[in-house]
Every structure is written in C-alpha cells, then in structure tokens.
mmCIF file of C-alpha atoms in Angstrom:
data_model
loop_
_atom_site.group_PDB
_atom_site.id
_atom_site.type_symbol
_atom_site.label_atom_id
_atom_site.label_comp_id
_atom_site.label_asym_id
_atom_site.label_seq_id
_atom_site.Cartn_x
_atom_site.Cartn_y
_atom_site.Cartn_z
ATOM 1 C CA MET J 1 -22.402 -24.571 -26.555
ATOM 2 C CA VAL J 2 -19.503 -22.673 -24.316
ATOM 3 C CA ARG J 3 -18.322 -24.829 -21.302
ATOM 4 C CA ARG J 4 -18.029 -23.907 -17.776
ATOM 5 C CA ASN J 5 -15.087 -25.691 -16.421
ATOM 6 C CA ASP J 6 -13.413 -22.759 -14.859
ATOM 7 C CA GLN J 7 -10.215 -24.554 -14.347
ATOM 8 C CA ARG J 8 -9.875 -25.638 -18.037
ATOM 9 C CA ARG J 9 -11.136 -22.406 -18.775
ATOM 10 C CA ALA J 10 -8.414 -20.558 -17.329
ATOM 11 C CA ALA J 11 -5.730 -22.999 -18.453
ATOM 12 C CA LEU J 12 -6.649 -22.051 -22.026
ATOM 13 C CA VAL J 13 -6.645 -18.238 -21.364
ATOM 14 C CA ASP J 14 -3.256 -18.916 -20.205
ATOM 15 C CA ALA J 15 -2.254 -20.893 -23.078
ATOM 16 C CA ALA J 16 -3.660 -18.071 -25.018
ATOM 17 C CA ILE J 17 -1.528 -15.501 -23.380
ATOM 18 C CA GLU J 18 1.571 -17.815 -24.326
ATOM 19 C CA VAL J 19 0.589 -18.379 -27.888
ATOM 20 C CA LEU J 20 0.133 -14.221 -28.292
ATOM 21 C CA ALA J 21 3.987 -13.459 -26.560
ATOM 22 C CA ALA J 22 5.152 -16.076 -28.545
ATOM 23 C CA GLN J 23 3.635 -15.789 -32.095
ATOM 24 C CA GLY J 24 1.687 -12.595 -31.982
ATOM 25 C CA ALA J 25 -2.144 -11.989 -32.532
ATOM 26 C CA ARG J 26 -2.066 -13.438 -35.952
ATOM 27 C CA GLY J 27 -0.838 -16.528 -34.659
ATOM 28 C CA LEU J 28 -3.534 -16.857 -31.980
ATOM 29 C CA THR J 29 -5.667 -19.838 -33.271
ATOM 30 C CA PHE J 30 -8.258 -22.293 -31.242
ATOM 31 C CA ARG J 31 -5.561 -24.810 -32.574
ATOM 32 C CA ALA J 32 -2.801 -23.173 -31.430
ATOM 33 C CA VAL J 33 -4.590 -22.683 -28.011
ATOM 34 C CA ASP J 34 -5.184 -26.316 -27.991
ATOM 35 C CA THR J 35 -1.748 -27.624 -28.354
ATOM 36 C CA GLU J 36 -0.081 -24.953 -25.982
ATOM 37 C CA ALA J 37 -2.695 -26.177 -23.139
ATOM 38 C CA ALA J 38 -2.161 -30.051 -24.623
ATOM 39 C CA VAL J 39 -6.116 -30.626 -24.609
ATOM 40 C CA PRO J 40 -7.879 -32.363 -27.378
ATOM 41 C CA PRO J 41 -8.038 -29.996 -30.987
ATOM 42 C CA GLY J 42 -11.555 -28.492 -30.701
ATOM 43 C CA THR J 43 -11.546 -27.959 -26.775
ATOM 44 C CA ALA J 44 -10.942 -24.290 -27.099
ATOM 45 C CA SER J 45 -13.818 -23.668 -29.387
ATOM 46 C CA ASN J 46 -15.607 -25.274 -26.601
ATOM 47 C CA TYR J 47 -14.859 -22.627 -24.150
ATOM 48 C CA PHE J 48 -14.852 -19.482 -26.215
ATOM 49 C CA ALA J 49 -17.756 -18.312 -28.579
ATOM 50 C CA ASN J 50 -15.063 -16.772 -31.273
ATOM 51 C CA ARG J 51 -11.481 -15.453 -31.355
ATOM 52 C CA ASP J 52 -12.330 -11.775 -29.994
ATOM 53 C CA ASP J 53 -14.085 -13.673 -27.101
ATOM 54 C CA LEU J 54 -10.549 -15.275 -26.606
ATOM 55 C CA LEU J 55 -8.519 -12.326 -26.943
ATOM 56 C CA THR J 56 -11.042 -10.117 -24.513
ATOM 57 C CA GLN J 57 -10.515 -12.909 -21.813
ATOM 58 C CA ALA J 58 -6.472 -13.167 -22.745
ATOM 59 C CA GLY J 59 -6.529 -9.281 -21.691
ATOM 60 C CA ALA J 60 -8.329 -9.771 -18.399
ATOM 61 C CA ARG J 61 -6.366 -12.575 -17.466
ATOM 62 C CA VAL J 62 -3.075 -10.807 -17.937
ATOM 63 C CA TYR J 63 -4.597 -8.021 -15.658
ATOM 64 C CA GLU J 64 -4.844 -10.858 -13.235
ATOM 65 C CA ARG J 65 -2.046 -12.362 -12.829
ATOM 66 C CA LEU J 66 -0.350 -8.903 -12.559
ATOM 67 C CA HIS J 67 -2.294 -7.555 -10.061
ATOM 68 C CA PRO J 68 0.626 -7.445 -7.025
ATOM 69 C CA GLY J 69 -1.631 -9.138 -4.278
ATOM 70 C CA GLU J 70 -3.415 -7.680 -1.026
ATOM 71 C CA ALA J 71 0.147 -7.989 1.110
ATOM 72 C CA ALA J 72 2.113 -5.872 -1.702
ATOM 73 C CA LEU J 73 -0.624 -3.351 -1.111
ATOM 74 C CA ALA J 74 -0.708 -3.172 2.038
ATOM 75 C CA ARG J 75 3.018 -2.657 2.460
ATOM 76 C CA PRO J 76 3.246 1.019 1.684
ATOM 77 C CA ARG J 77 0.816 1.696 4.556
ATOM 78 C CA THR J 78 3.428 0.686 6.954
ATOM 79 C CA ALA J 79 6.358 1.874 5.302
ATOM 80 C CA PRO J 80 7.769 5.357 5.509
ATOM 81 C CA ARG J 81 6.070 7.978 3.027
ATOM 82 C CA ASP J 82 8.765 9.327 1.595
ATOM 83 C CA ARG J 83 10.654 9.361 -1.934
ATOM 84 C CA ASP J 84 13.024 6.198 -1.162
ATOM 85 C CA THR J 85 9.900 4.159 -0.167
ATOM 86 C CA TYR J 86 8.330 5.092 -3.215
ATOM 87 C CA VAL J 87 11.634 4.496 -5.716
ATOM 88 C CA ARG J 88 11.586 1.143 -3.798
ATOM 89 C CA LEU J 89 7.850 0.311 -4.609
ATOM 90 C CA MET J 90 8.178 1.267 -7.999
ATOM 91 C CA ARG J 91 11.203 -0.872 -8.801
ATOM 92 C CA GLU J 92 9.454 -3.816 -7.056
ATOM 93 C CA LEU J 93 6.720 -3.137 -9.655
ATOM 94 C CA VAL J 94 8.916 -3.158 -12.626
ATOM 95 C CA ASP J 95 10.445 -6.271 -11.328
ATOM 96 C CA ARG J 96 6.937 -8.029 -10.960
ATOM 97 C CA VAL J 97 5.584 -6.605 -14.668
ATOM 98 C CA ALA J 98 8.677 -7.773 -16.283
ATOM 99 C CA SER J 99 8.784 -11.194 -14.625
ATOM 100 C CA PHE J 100 5.645 -11.761 -16.120
ATOM 101 C CA ARG J 101 7.141 -11.477 -19.718
ATOM 102 C CA THR J 102 4.948 -13.548 -21.754
ATOM 103 C CA GLY J 103 2.073 -12.056 -20.010
ATOM 104 C CA TYR J 104 3.173 -8.351 -20.705
ATOM 105 C CA LEU J 105 4.233 -9.121 -24.263
ATOM 106 C CA ALA J 106 0.887 -10.437 -24.864
ATOM 107 C CA LEU J 107 -0.561 -7.230 -23.782
ATOM 108 C CA LEU J 108 1.492 -5.381 -25.932
ATOM 109 C CA GLU J 109 0.149 -7.742 -28.843
ATOM 110 C CA LEU J 110 -3.360 -7.013 -27.822
ATOM 111 C CA ARG J 111 -3.256 -3.166 -27.508
ATOM 112 C CA LEU J 112 -1.736 -3.432 -31.239
ATOM 113 C CA GLU J 113 -5.066 -5.645 -32.459
ATOM 114 C CA ALA J 114 -7.494 -3.281 -30.352
ATOM 115 C CA THR J 115 -6.279 -0.910 -32.950
ATOM 116 C CA ARG J 116 -8.355 -3.019 -35.595
ATOM 117 C CA ARG J 117 -11.016 -4.725 -33.038
ATOM 118 C CA PRO J 118 -13.119 -1.627 -31.745
ATOM 119 C CA GLU J 119 -14.632 -4.070 -29.073
ATOM 120 C CA LEU J 120 -11.371 -5.144 -27.657
ATOM 121 C CA ARG J 121 -10.456 -1.545 -28.004
ATOM 122 C CA ALA J 122 -13.132 -0.476 -25.496
ATOM 123 C CA VAL J 123 -12.618 -3.488 -23.405
ATOM 124 C CA LEU J 124 -8.817 -2.523 -22.744
ATOM 125 C CA THR J 125 -9.577 1.397 -22.562
ATOM 126 C CA GLU J 126 -12.036 0.739 -19.754
ATOM 127 C CA ARG J 127 -9.616 -1.706 -17.893
ATOM 128 C CA VAL J 128 -6.753 0.418 -18.481
ATOM 129 C CA ARG J 129 -8.736 3.630 -17.116
ATOM 130 C CA GLU J 130 -9.719 1.170 -14.125
ATOM 131 C CA ASP J 131 -6.153 0.153 -13.375
ATOM 132 C CA VAL J 132 -5.090 4.021 -14.088
ATOM 133 C CA ALA J 133 -7.928 5.141 -11.510
ATOM 134 C CA ALA J 134 -7.435 2.135 -8.741
ATOM 135 C CA ASN J 135 -3.359 3.137 -9.052
ATOM 136 C CA VAL J 136 -4.032 6.908 -8.165
ATOM 137 C CA ALA J 137 -6.622 5.770 -5.218
ATOM 138 C CA HIS J 138 -4.339 3.445 -3.774
ATOM 139 C CA HIS J 139 -1.405 6.210 -4.127
ATOM 140 C CA GLU J 140 -3.720 9.086 -2.563
ATOM 141 C CA ALA J 141 -4.586 6.429 0.314
ATOM 142 C CA SER J 142 -0.785 5.347 0.952
ATOM 143 C CA GLY J 143 0.205 8.866 2.260
ATOM 144 C CA LEU J 144 3.081 9.066 -0.200
ATOM 145 C CA PRO J 145 4.272 12.104 -1.399
ATOM 146 C CA GLY J 146 3.440 13.160 -5.209
ATOM 147 C CA ASP J 147 -0.063 13.627 -7.219
ATOM 148 C CA ALA J 148 -2.251 12.024 -9.454
ATOM 149 C CA THR J 149 -0.257 13.571 -12.096
ATOM 150 C CA ALA J 150 3.160 12.242 -10.902
ATOM 151 C CA VAL J 151 1.361 8.843 -10.479
ATOM 152 C CA LYS J 152 0.098 8.913 -14.369
ATOM 153 C CA LEU J 153 3.426 10.116 -15.689
ATOM 154 C CA LEU J 154 5.296 7.414 -13.678
ATOM 155 C CA ILE J 155 2.970 4.510 -15.014
ATOM 156 C CA LEU J 156 3.987 6.015 -18.915
ATOM 157 C CA ALA J 157 7.613 6.238 -17.878
ATOM 158 C CA LEU J 158 7.889 2.890 -16.419
ATOM 159 C CA ASN J 159 5.568 1.160 -19.178
ATOM 160 C CA TRP J 160 7.927 2.091 -21.704
ATOM 161 C CA LEU J 161 11.187 0.751 -19.906
ATOM 162 C CA ILE J 162 9.403 -2.267 -19.307
ATOM 163 C CA VAL J 163 8.977 -2.688 -22.924
ATOM 164 C CA GLU J 164 12.986 -1.537 -23.178
ATOM 165 C CA GLN J 165 13.764 -4.838 -20.792
ATOM 166 C CA LEU J 166 11.145 -7.323 -22.217
ATOM 167 C CA THR J 167 11.986 -6.355 -26.075
ATOM 168 C CA LEU J 168 15.660 -5.183 -26.380
ATOM 169 C CA PRO J 169 16.905 -6.278 -22.813
ATOM 170 C CA ASP J 170 20.357 -5.287 -23.565
ATOM 171 C CA VAL J 171 19.674 -1.533 -24.218
ATOM 172 C CA PHE J 172 19.995 -1.066 -20.383
ATOM 173 C CA THR J 173 21.719 -2.975 -17.391
ATOM 174 C CA GLU J 174 19.804 -3.761 -14.639
ATOM 175 C CA GLU J 175 21.352 -1.262 -12.470
ATOM 176 C CA GLU J 176 20.812 1.643 -15.294
ATOM 177 C CA ARG J 177 17.395 0.212 -14.886
ATOM 178 C CA ASP J 178 17.024 0.561 -11.384
ATOM 179 C CA ARG J 179 18.598 4.167 -11.714
ATOM 180 C CA LEU J 180 16.371 5.197 -14.093
ATOM 181 C CA VAL J 181 13.566 4.195 -11.947
ATOM 182 C CA ALA J 182 14.952 6.274 -8.964
ATOM 183 C CA ALA J 183 15.472 9.177 -11.492
ATOM 184 C CA ALA J 184 11.760 8.790 -12.652
ATOM 185 C CA VAL J 185 10.629 9.213 -8.913
ATOM 186 C CA GLU J 186 13.156 11.856 -7.897
ATOM 187 C CA ARG J 187 11.746 14.213 -11.077
ATOM 188 C CA LEU J 188 8.287 13.408 -10.700
ATOM 189 C CA VAL J 189 7.562 13.336 -7.263
ATOM 190 C CA PRO J 190 8.396 16.120 -4.175
ATOM 191 C CA ASP J 191 10.142 15.083 -1.819
ATOM 192 C CA GLU J 192 7.727 15.365 1.165
ATOM 193 C CA ALA J 193 4.411 14.311 1.110
ATOM 194 C CA PRO J 194 1.557 17.211 1.006
#
C-alpha cells in the first residue's frame, strides 16, 4: 500500500535526487533513499510503487524546484525590452539552475536512464516539451526581442554551458561563462523587439 504523507513523500523524493546526483541511477535504491532521508529502513518502499515510480517522481520534483517562481517570471514585464535585459535574464537563469547542482546532475542521470526506460522517457519527453513551450510562451508574452527559434537555441546552448559548469567547473571561469551567455544572446537575438 502506498502511503500519503505528502511531506514525507517530498523528503524522500528530495533524498532520491541527492542519491541520483551522488551515486547515479544505479545507486538509486529504496535503501539508499531511506539512508539519505534519515528514515527507518523500508520507508521509501511504503511510498513508491516501484523504482520506476521513484525515478519518475524525482524527475518531476527537479522541475518543480527549478521553477523560478512568480516574482522572477514577472520581472521581464517591467524591465526594458532589449538585449541587455535578455542577457541579464539568461545569466540569472544559468546561475539559478547551476545553484541547484544536485538537481541538475540528477536530471542528467534521469535523462540517461530514460534511454533504457520507455516510461521514464515518455514522462521526461512530455515534461521537457511542456517546459520548452512554457519558455517560448513566456518569452513571447514578455515582449523581449527574438523568436521561438532563438529561445530554443538558447535553451540548447545554455543547457550545455550548465553541464560544463557542474561537471567540469574549471573549463570556463565565471567571467568567461558570463561572456558566453552574452555572446549567445547577442548572436541569436536581434537588437530590438519586432
């Protein structure tokens, strides 16, 4: 029987994210999650139907925790609608995502695991599609320069920059990272809003 204590479930999913980041998908066991969450052995197995359920919920939780919040989403509506604002927003995005290091590393593990698990692949595909569509819609509503293709290209470029930052942090300095974000925006986004 699957339990319904939502706070305990969230703590277990957060522990699963930490295990994924530290040990990879192969290290994600109910026992490892119990240990990370500092709960009695067998607790995780009472909350998740199986390992696939835990993997899927961990993926969803990473996206929940990466959500910038309404205040951050509202800021572009009052900022100048130019490339400088766009650069600042993209730097904030890279910083926010990179600051949740374990979450992003867990997400990378989940993506690799999705190549072997069709159900997880379906869930992640749908979630990423929704995320891309939401980013495009938010961008279009903001009035910032650039089109949907520019948004998608920036997602692709900045995701890999984040991967470099989290996995090989000495490849680029912080200053180089900031310059690369600015260069990506400057090359992909026109100078003025249409």
